[in-house]
Tab-separated table of C-alpha atoms in Angstrom:
chain	number	residue	atom	x	y	z
A	1	MET	CA	-11.827	-14.761	1.632
A	2	ILE	CA	-12.907	-13.398	-1.775
A	3	GLU	CA	-15.791	-15.876	-1.749
A	4	ASN	CA	-17.049	-14.225	1.444
A	5	LEU	CA	-17.306	-10.848	-0.286
A	6	VAL	CA	-20.077	-12.104	-2.552
A	7	LYS	CA	-21.979	-13.599	0.375
A	8	LYS	CA	-22.591	-10.245	2.013
A	9	SER	CA	-22.900	-6.593	1.148
A	10	ALA	CA	-20.624	-3.863	2.471
A	11	VAL	CA	-22.118	-1.764	5.278
A	12	TRP	CA	-21.569	1.452	3.332
A	13	LEU	CA	-23.903	0.224	0.571
A	14	ASN	CA	-26.933	0.025	2.867
A	15	GLY	CA	-28.481	3.308	1.675
A	16	LYS	CA	-29.130	4.508	5.232
A	17	GLY	CA	-26.672	7.407	5.380
A	18	PRO	CA	-27.541	11.111	5.127
A	19	HIS	CA	-28.895	12.231	1.730
A	20	ALA	CA	-28.814	8.625	0.512
A	21	GLU	CA	-31.317	9.403	-2.252
A	22	VAL	CA	-28.586	11.389	-4.038
A	23	VAL	CA	-25.324	10.275	-2.393
A	24	LEU	CA	-24.284	6.627	-2.632
A	25	SER	CA	-21.173	6.864	-0.460
A	26	SER	CA	-18.449	9.004	1.084
A	27	ARG	CA	-14.773	8.069	1.098
A	28	VAL	CA	-11.685	9.469	2.811
A	29	ARG	CA	-8.198	8.412	1.724
A	30	LEU	CA	-4.801	9.113	3.326
A	31	ALA	CA	-1.442	8.714	1.571
A	32	ARG	CA	1.516	7.857	3.797
A	33	ASN	CA	5.156	6.848	3.245
A	34	LEU	CA	7.835	5.382	5.497
A	35	VAL	CA	10.804	7.659	6.041
A	36	GLU	CA	13.502	4.977	5.669
A	37	TYR	CA	12.533	3.853	2.154
A	38	PRO	CA	12.389	5.527	-1.293
A	39	PHE	CA	9.001	6.208	-2.867
A	40	VAL	CA	7.476	3.156	-4.546
A	41	HIS	CA	8.471	4.141	-8.097
A	42	ARG	CA	12.127	4.439	-6.971
A	43	ALA	CA	12.258	1.468	-4.614
A	44	LYS	CA	13.818	-1.903	-5.366
A	45	VAL	CA	11.829	-5.113	-5.012
A	46	GLU	CA	13.563	-6.032	-1.764
A	47	GLN	CA	12.710	-2.625	-0.295
A	48	LEU	CA	9.063	-3.033	-1.306
A	49	ARG	CA	9.034	-6.396	0.462
A	50	LYS	CA	10.424	-4.809	3.620
A	51	ILE	CA	7.740	-2.121	3.472
A	52	GLY	CA	5.099	-4.837	3.220
A	53	THR	CA	6.583	-6.702	6.172
A	54	ALA	CA	6.743	-3.552	8.306
A	55	VAL	CA	3.104	-2.756	7.588
A	56	LYS	CA	1.925	-6.320	8.282
A	57	ASN	CA	3.772	-6.359	11.610
A	58	SER	CA	2.188	-3.063	12.630
A	59	LEU	CA	-1.336	-4.337	11.910
A	60	GLN	CA	-1.213	-6.694	14.883
A	61	LYS	CA	-0.829	-3.707	17.185
A	62	VAL	CA	-3.850	-1.839	15.793
A	63	ASP	CA	-7.030	-3.141	17.447
A	64	TYR	CA	-9.276	-2.324	14.499
A	65	LEU	CA	-7.085	-4.285	12.081
A	66	LYS	CA	-6.132	-7.335	14.149
A	67	LYS	CA	-8.721	-9.452	12.304
A	68	ALA	CA	-8.176	-7.804	8.933
A	69	ASN	CA	-7.759	-9.900	5.799
A	70	ILE	CA	-4.379	-9.570	4.069
A	71	LEU	CA	-4.534	-10.152	0.306
A	72	PRO	CA	-1.303	-10.161	-1.748
A	73	LEU	CA	-2.661	-9.058	-5.129
A	74	HIS	CA	-0.250	-11.135	-7.215
A	75	SER	CA	-1.682	-14.302	-5.655
A	76	LEU	CA	-5.282	-13.505	-6.604
A	77	HIS	CA	-7.064	-14.852	-9.671
A	78	PRO	CA	-7.515	-12.072	-12.301
A	79	LEU	CA	-11.274	-12.350	-11.826
A	80	ASP	CA	-10.916	-11.635	-8.115
A	81	ARG	CA	-8.742	-8.609	-8.784
A	82	HIS	CA	-11.512	-7.207	-10.976
A	83	LEU	CA	-14.020	-8.007	-8.247
A	84	LEU	CA	-12.062	-5.745	-5.891
A	85	VAL	CA	-12.248	-2.936	-8.463
A	86	GLU	CA	-15.999	-3.412	-8.857
A	87	ARG	CA	-16.259	-3.267	-5.070
A	88	HIS	CA	-14.448	0.132	-5.107
A	89	LEU	CA	-11.729	-1.326	-2.870
A	90	VAL	CA	-8.854	-0.865	-5.344
A	91	SER	CA	-8.230	1.048	-8.568
A	92	TYR	CA	-7.820	-0.307	-12.081
A	93	ASP	CA	-4.227	0.907	-11.992
A	94	LEU	CA	-3.456	-1.163	-8.910
A	95	ILE	CA	-4.431	-4.477	-10.502
A	96	LYS	CA	-2.344	-3.860	-13.633
A	97	HIS	CA	0.930	-4.195	-11.705
A	98	THR	CA	0.480	-6.411	-8.678
A	99	LYS	CA	4.020	-7.321	-7.613
A	100	GLU	CA	4.580	-6.624	-3.903
A	101	ARG	CA	1.211	-4.890	-3.700
A	102	VAL	CA	-1.053	-5.913	-0.846
A	103	LEU	CA	-4.631	-5.122	0.125
A	104	VAL	CA	-5.525	-5.101	3.819
A	105	LEU	CA	-9.287	-5.269	4.277
A	106	SER	CA	-10.953	-4.735	7.643
A	107	GLU	CA	-13.456	-7.307	8.847
A	108	ASP	CA	-16.409	-4.931	8.335
A	109	GLU	CA	-15.116	-3.727	4.932
A	110	LYS	CA	-15.232	-0.096	6.034
A	111	LEU	CA	-11.456	0.399	5.886
A	112	THR	CA	-8.664	-0.727	3.595
A	113	VAL	CA	-4.915	-0.259	3.592
A	114	ILE	CA	-3.217	-0.598	0.211
A	115	VAL	CA	0.505	-1.285	0.385
A	116	ASN	CA	2.953	-0.246	-2.371
A	117	GLU	CA	0.585	1.410	-4.818
A	118	GLU	CA	1.698	4.988	-5.578
A	119	ASP	CA	2.629	5.496	-1.934
A	120	HIS	CA	3.855	3.008	0.649
A	121	LEU	CA	0.465	3.075	2.358
A	122	ARG	CA	-2.921	4.283	1.238
A	123	LEU	CA	-5.622	4.074	3.844
A	124	GLN	CA	-9.242	4.562	2.831
A	125	THR	CA	-12.555	4.454	4.648
A	126	PHE	CA	-16.140	4.377	3.405
A	127	ALA	CA	-19.439	5.592	4.827
A	128	SER	CA	-23.000	5.391	3.565
A	129	GLY	CA	-24.491	8.570	2.093
A	130	LEU	CA	-22.954	11.970	2.800
A	131	ASP	CA	-21.013	11.262	5.976
A	132	LEU	CA	-17.423	12.402	5.552
A	133	SER	CA	-17.132	12.978	9.295
A	134	ASP	CA	-17.857	9.331	10.081
A	135	ALA	CA	-15.353	8.154	7.469
A	136	TYR	CA	-12.716	10.563	8.776
A	137	ARG	CA	-13.137	9.620	12.446
A	138	LEU	CA	-12.332	6.008	11.671
A	139	ILE	CA	-9.399	6.660	9.351
A	140	ASP	CA	-7.892	9.246	11.700
A	141	ARG	CA	-7.966	6.774	14.595
A	142	VAL	CA	-6.393	3.958	12.592
A	143	ASP	CA	-3.823	6.296	11.037
A	144	SER	CA	-2.775	7.524	14.485
A	145	ASP	CA	-2.407	3.939	15.699
A	146	LEU	CA	-0.283	3.029	12.671
A	147	GLU	CA	1.829	6.160	13.048
A	148	SER	CA	2.745	5.091	16.574
A	149	GLU	CA	4.206	1.897	15.055
A	150	LEU	CA	5.614	3.209	11.751
A	151	ASP	CA	7.962	6.119	11.078
A	152	TYR	CA	6.045	8.250	8.565
A	153	ALA	CA	7.836	10.629	6.182
A	154	PHE	CA	6.812	14.051	7.501
A	155	SER	CA	8.145	17.568	7.021
A	156	ASP	CA	7.484	20.412	9.446
A	157	GLN	CA	7.341	22.728	6.438
A	158	PHE	CA	5.245	20.679	4.005
A	159	GLY	CA	3.445	18.044	6.070
A	160	TYR	CA	3.185	14.407	4.972
A	161	LEU	CA	5.463	13.678	2.017
A	162	THR	CA	3.896	11.801	-0.890
A	163	ALA	CA	4.933	10.474	-4.291
A	164	CYS	CA	2.603	12.889	-6.088
A	165	PRO	CA	3.187	16.570	-5.204
A	166	THR	CA	-0.561	17.293	-5.252
A	167	ASN	CA	-1.014	15.008	-2.232
A	168	VAL	CA	1.689	16.659	-0.101
A	169	GLY	CA	0.380	18.234	3.095
A	170	THR	CA	-2.426	16.336	4.746
A	171	GLY	CA	-2.076	13.552	2.174
A	172	MET	CA	-5.857	13.418	2.226
A	173	ARG	CA	-8.352	12.946	-0.577
A	174	ALA	CA	-12.025	13.048	0.306
A	175	SER	CA	-14.608	12.037	-2.261
A	176	VAL	CA	-18.347	11.608	-2.564
A	177	LEU	CA	-20.189	9.457	-5.108
A	178	LEU	CA	-23.273	11.315	-6.331
A	179	HIS	CA	-26.221	10.236	-8.481
A	180	LEU	CA	-27.263	13.225	-10.613
A	181	PRO	CA	-29.802	12.062	-13.220
A	182	ALA	CA	-31.945	15.196	-13.154
A	183	LEU	CA	-29.001	17.512	-13.839
A	184	VAL	CA	-28.165	15.279	-16.816
A	185	LEU	CA	-31.760	15.160	-18.110
A	186	THR	CA	-32.182	18.942	-17.814
A	187	LYS	CA	-28.810	19.401	-19.562
A	188	GLU	CA	-27.475	21.401	-16.614
A	189	ILE	CA	-24.678	18.949	-15.912
A	190	ASN	CA	-21.962	20.691	-17.952
A	191	LYS	CA	-22.646	23.957	-16.142
A	192	PHE	CA	-22.275	22.098	-12.848
A	193	LEU	CA	-19.009	20.469	-13.945
A	194	ARG	CA	-17.508	23.822	-14.913
A	195	ALA	CA	-18.606	25.426	-11.656
A	196	VAL	CA	-17.166	22.789	-9.332
A	197	SER	CA	-13.861	22.617	-11.217
A	198	GLN	CA	-13.385	26.326	-10.509
A	199	LEU	CA	-13.796	25.560	-6.803
A	200	GLY	CA	-10.836	23.172	-6.746
A	201	ILE	CA	-12.973	20.057	-7.038
A	202	SER	CA	-12.245	17.225	-9.460
A	203	VAL	CA	-15.010	15.141	-11.044
A	204	ARG	CA	-14.500	11.546	-12.157
A	205	GLY	CA	-16.502	8.514	-13.205
A	206	LEU	CA	-18.087	5.692	-11.242
A	207	TYR	CA	-14.781	3.934	-10.502
A	208	GLY	CA	-12.646	7.017	-9.931
A	209	GLU	CA	-9.668	8.380	-11.826
A	210	GLY	CA	-9.491	7.454	-15.496
A	211	THR	CA	-12.972	5.925	-15.636
A	212	GLU	CA	-16.041	7.089	-17.521
A	213	VAL	CA	-19.310	8.311	-16.085
A	214	LYS	CA	-21.940	5.558	-16.038
A	215	GLY	CA	-25.504	5.603	-14.791
A	216	ASN	CA	-25.294	9.342	-14.025
A	217	PHE	CA	-22.883	8.668	-11.145
A	218	PHE	CA	-20.217	11.303	-10.548
A	219	GLN	CA	-17.363	11.116	-8.041
A	220	VAL	CA	-16.330	14.532	-6.704
A	221	SER	CA	-13.205	15.059	-4.606
A	222	ASN	CA	-10.877	17.741	-3.275
A	223	GLN	CA	-7.727	18.599	-5.258
A	224	VAL	CA	-5.665	20.636	-2.783
A	225	THR	CA	-4.194	19.205	0.433
A	226	LEU	CA	-1.249	21.509	1.147
A	227	GLY	CA	-1.746	24.318	3.650
A	228	LYS	CA	-5.167	23.144	4.821
A	229	ARG	CA	-6.369	21.286	7.888
A	230	GLU	CA	-8.157	17.974	7.360
A	231	GLU	CA	-11.297	19.306	9.020
A	232	ASP	CA	-11.350	22.327	6.700
A	233	ILE	CA	-10.982	20.174	3.581
A	234	LEU	CA	-13.887	18.003	4.686
A	235	ALA	CA	-16.080	20.974	5.601
A	236	GLU	CA	-15.446	22.667	2.248
A	237	LEU	CA	-16.223	19.519	0.270
A	238	GLU	CA	-19.347	18.802	2.309
A	239	LYS	CA	-20.651	22.325	1.686
A	240	ILE	CA	-20.099	21.965	-2.062
A	241	VAL	CA	-21.772	18.543	-2.094
A	242	LYS	CA	-24.791	19.912	-0.226
A	243	ASP	CA	-25.041	22.671	-2.837
A	244	ILE	CA	-24.918	20.032	-5.586
A	245	ILE	CA	-27.654	18.054	-3.814
A	246	GLY	CA	-29.732	21.231	-3.780
A	247	TYR	CA	-29.243	21.731	-7.524
A	248	GLU	CA	-30.124	18.090	-8.233
A	249	THR	CA	-33.241	18.338	-6.062
A	250	GLY	CA	-34.267	21.516	-7.887
A	251	ALA	CA	-33.725	19.845	-11.252
A	252	ARG	CA	-35.920	16.935	-10.160
A	253	GLU	CA	-38.690	19.349	-9.200
A	254	THR	CA	-38.344	21.064	-12.583
A	255	LEU	CA	-38.687	17.737	-14.393
A	256	LEU	CA	-41.829	16.874	-12.446
A	257	LYS	CA	-43.316	20.251	-13.218
A	258	ASP	CA	-42.382	20.533	-16.895
A	259	ALA	CA	-41.991	16.949	-18.117
A	260	ARG	CA	-43.784	14.642	-15.695
A	261	ALA	CA	-45.030	12.173	-18.324
A	262	PHE	CA	-41.532	11.879	-19.800
A	263	VAL	CA	-39.984	11.238	-16.383
A	264	GLU	CA	-42.638	8.736	-15.330
A	265	ASP	CA	-42.271	6.848	-18.601
A	266	LYS	CA	-38.491	6.706	-18.236
A	267	ILE	CA	-38.730	5.433	-14.670
A	268	PHE	CA	-41.481	2.853	-15.112
A	269	ARG	CA	-40.131	1.648	-18.454
A	270	ALA	CA	-36.801	0.933	-16.717
A	271	TYR	CA	-38.574	-0.708	-13.788
A	272	GLY	CA	-40.564	-2.906	-16.156
A	273	ILE	CA	-37.425	-3.996	-17.980
A	274	ILE	CA	-35.474	-5.035	-14.889
A	275	LYS	CA	-38.493	-6.985	-13.600
A	276	ASN	CA	-39.047	-8.828	-16.872
A	277	ALA	CA	-35.900	-8.850	-19.024
A	278	ARG	CA	-34.215	-12.152	-19.790
A	279	ILE	CA	-30.958	-10.594	-20.998
A	280	LEU	CA	-29.208	-7.589	-19.413
A	281	THR	CA	-25.722	-6.251	-20.142
A	282	SER	CA	-23.657	-4.691	-17.355
A	283	ASP	CA	-23.773	-1.191	-18.878
A	284	GLU	CA	-27.489	-1.474	-19.601
A	285	VAL	CA	-28.337	-2.463	-16.064
A	286	ILE	CA	-26.425	0.499	-14.599
A	287	ASN	CA	-28.518	2.895	-16.689
A	288	LEU	CA	-31.747	1.099	-15.795
A	289	PHE	CA	-30.877	1.234	-12.097
A	290	SER	CA	-30.236	4.958	-12.504
A	291	ALA	CA	-33.796	5.537	-13.703
A	292	VAL	CA	-35.287	3.320	-10.990
A	293	ARG	CA	-33.186	5.052	-8.350
A	294	LEU	CA	-34.585	8.384	-9.556
A	295	GLY	CA	-38.068	6.908	-9.211
A	296	ILE	CA	-37.355	5.931	-5.610
A	297	GLY	CA	-36.099	9.435	-4.862
A	298	LEU	CA	-39.253	10.954	-6.371
A	299	GLY	CA	-41.518	8.628	-4.400
A	300	MET	CA	-42.813	6.862	-7.509
A	301	ILE	CA	-41.366	3.455	-6.645
A	302	GLU	CA	-41.747	2.129	-3.108
A	303	SER	CA	-41.308	-1.623	-3.579
A	304	VAL	CA	-37.514	-1.318	-3.927
A	305	ASP	CA	-35.186	0.626	-1.635
A	306	VAL	CA	-31.981	2.489	-2.403
A	307	GLY	CA	-29.885	0.015	-0.421
A	308	THR	CA	-31.006	-2.872	-2.628
A	309	LEU	CA	-30.126	-0.898	-5.759
A	310	ASN	CA	-26.720	-0.001	-4.309
A	311	GLU	CA	-26.010	-3.690	-3.769
A	312	LEU	CA	-27.257	-4.653	-7.228
A	313	LEU	CA	-25.094	-1.970	-8.804
A	314	ILE	CA	-22.064	-3.861	-7.477
A	315	PHE	CA	-23.250	-7.466	-7.582
A	316	THR	CA	-24.390	-7.363	-11.223
A	317	GLN	CA	-20.941	-6.430	-12.496
A	318	PRO	CA	-19.044	-9.203	-14.370
A	319	ALA	CA	-16.622	-10.442	-11.700
A	320	HIS	CA	-19.184	-10.387	-8.881
A	321	LEU	CA	-21.717	-12.170	-11.040
A	322	GLN	CA	-19.319	-14.975	-11.922
A	323	ARG	CA	-18.298	-15.466	-8.308
A	324	LEU	CA	-21.975	-15.466	-7.276
A	325	PHE	CA	-22.743	-18.258	-9.731
A	326	GLY	CA	-19.498	-20.069	-8.927
A	327	LYS	CA	-18.124	-20.285	-12.450
A	328	GLU	CA	-16.517	-18.268	-15.209
A	329	MET	CA	-18.970	-17.294	-17.934
A	330	ARG	CA	-18.941	-15.905	-21.458
A	331	PRO	CA	-20.445	-12.398	-21.861
A	332	ASP	CA	-23.705	-13.792	-23.288
A	333	GLU	CA	-23.995	-16.234	-20.374
A	334	ARG	CA	-23.395	-13.401	-17.912
A	335	ASP	CA	-26.142	-11.315	-19.502
A	336	ILE	CA	-28.671	-14.113	-18.971
A	337	ALA	CA	-27.464	-14.791	-15.417
A	338	ARG	CA	-27.578	-11.065	-14.630
A	339	ALA	CA	-31.202	-10.742	-15.723
A	340	ASN	CA	-32.169	-13.801	-13.666
A	341	TYR	CA	-30.368	-12.477	-10.592
A	342	VAL	CA	-31.956	-9.021	-10.857
A	343	ARG	CA	-35.449	-10.518	-11.183
A	344	GLU	CA	-34.871	-12.675	-8.107
A	345	ARG	CA	-33.793	-9.650	-6.055
A	346	ILE	CA	-36.468	-7.247	-7.315
A	347	LEU	CA	-39.584	-9.426	-7.427
């Protein structure tokens, strides 16, 4: 099954969603627990197994998940676990402790169910560009179907009960992955980070919580779930993201007006490197793609589209690259293979 992931790209990477020039993807996540079992950190191994069995049995009664792939994480090769992280399907924390943890992946890769991470179930959906509504419609439907089969832990006073108090209520986290190179280049990014944090929005790196910012990609998400309706959380986050898009667009216009030669040089230098380099590291290629992506957004580069760059951002990472070439490689071998692969896709 893992081999199939490197044969195709996820639908949400296609670069065809709203505001795709700035927003790579939207994600909605729901945390749920079963009422008859303790939270994961308090549960015994046998209880975790029973949770896994209950979830697997319920999948067969949910139309959207009948053909889903079920991946027990402990049975996967370490390389494949890292591939799932690179694919944004699981977190780094999840692959550190894999016992009784399971990933359920829908056939179209738009929805996952993670069993026995921090909560008994964590559902998440993805959509291309800024499209939280599309992501929510799917996850809400699947969650309702699962809830008809599973007895969720729910309080009339507090809402859905979760292992982390900050998730209590709707149990929902919505996030958007933004590319903000102009705000970084104009040194406005710290002002933006301070402003959004005051609005109850958290900002993380490319791979979520605990990861660093790479390639000028920032993941923004809501922090509060208690006392709010799901629709209100999504509407508030979408408004903030649209404001951020406006600031980024303004910063791009400022760069073109005040530093056009600098911007053009940065973009076309990066484009020249990815078309001609014979060695590329994973961190280097993320930064080069960032500059080229900016060039696409500014209309300077038309021979490559955002969807292709989205795919390359994932497929040039170490685990994907090794699975693509069908063998494990040393870092120096990966750097050569990465450059070859990028040239093949770009030229």
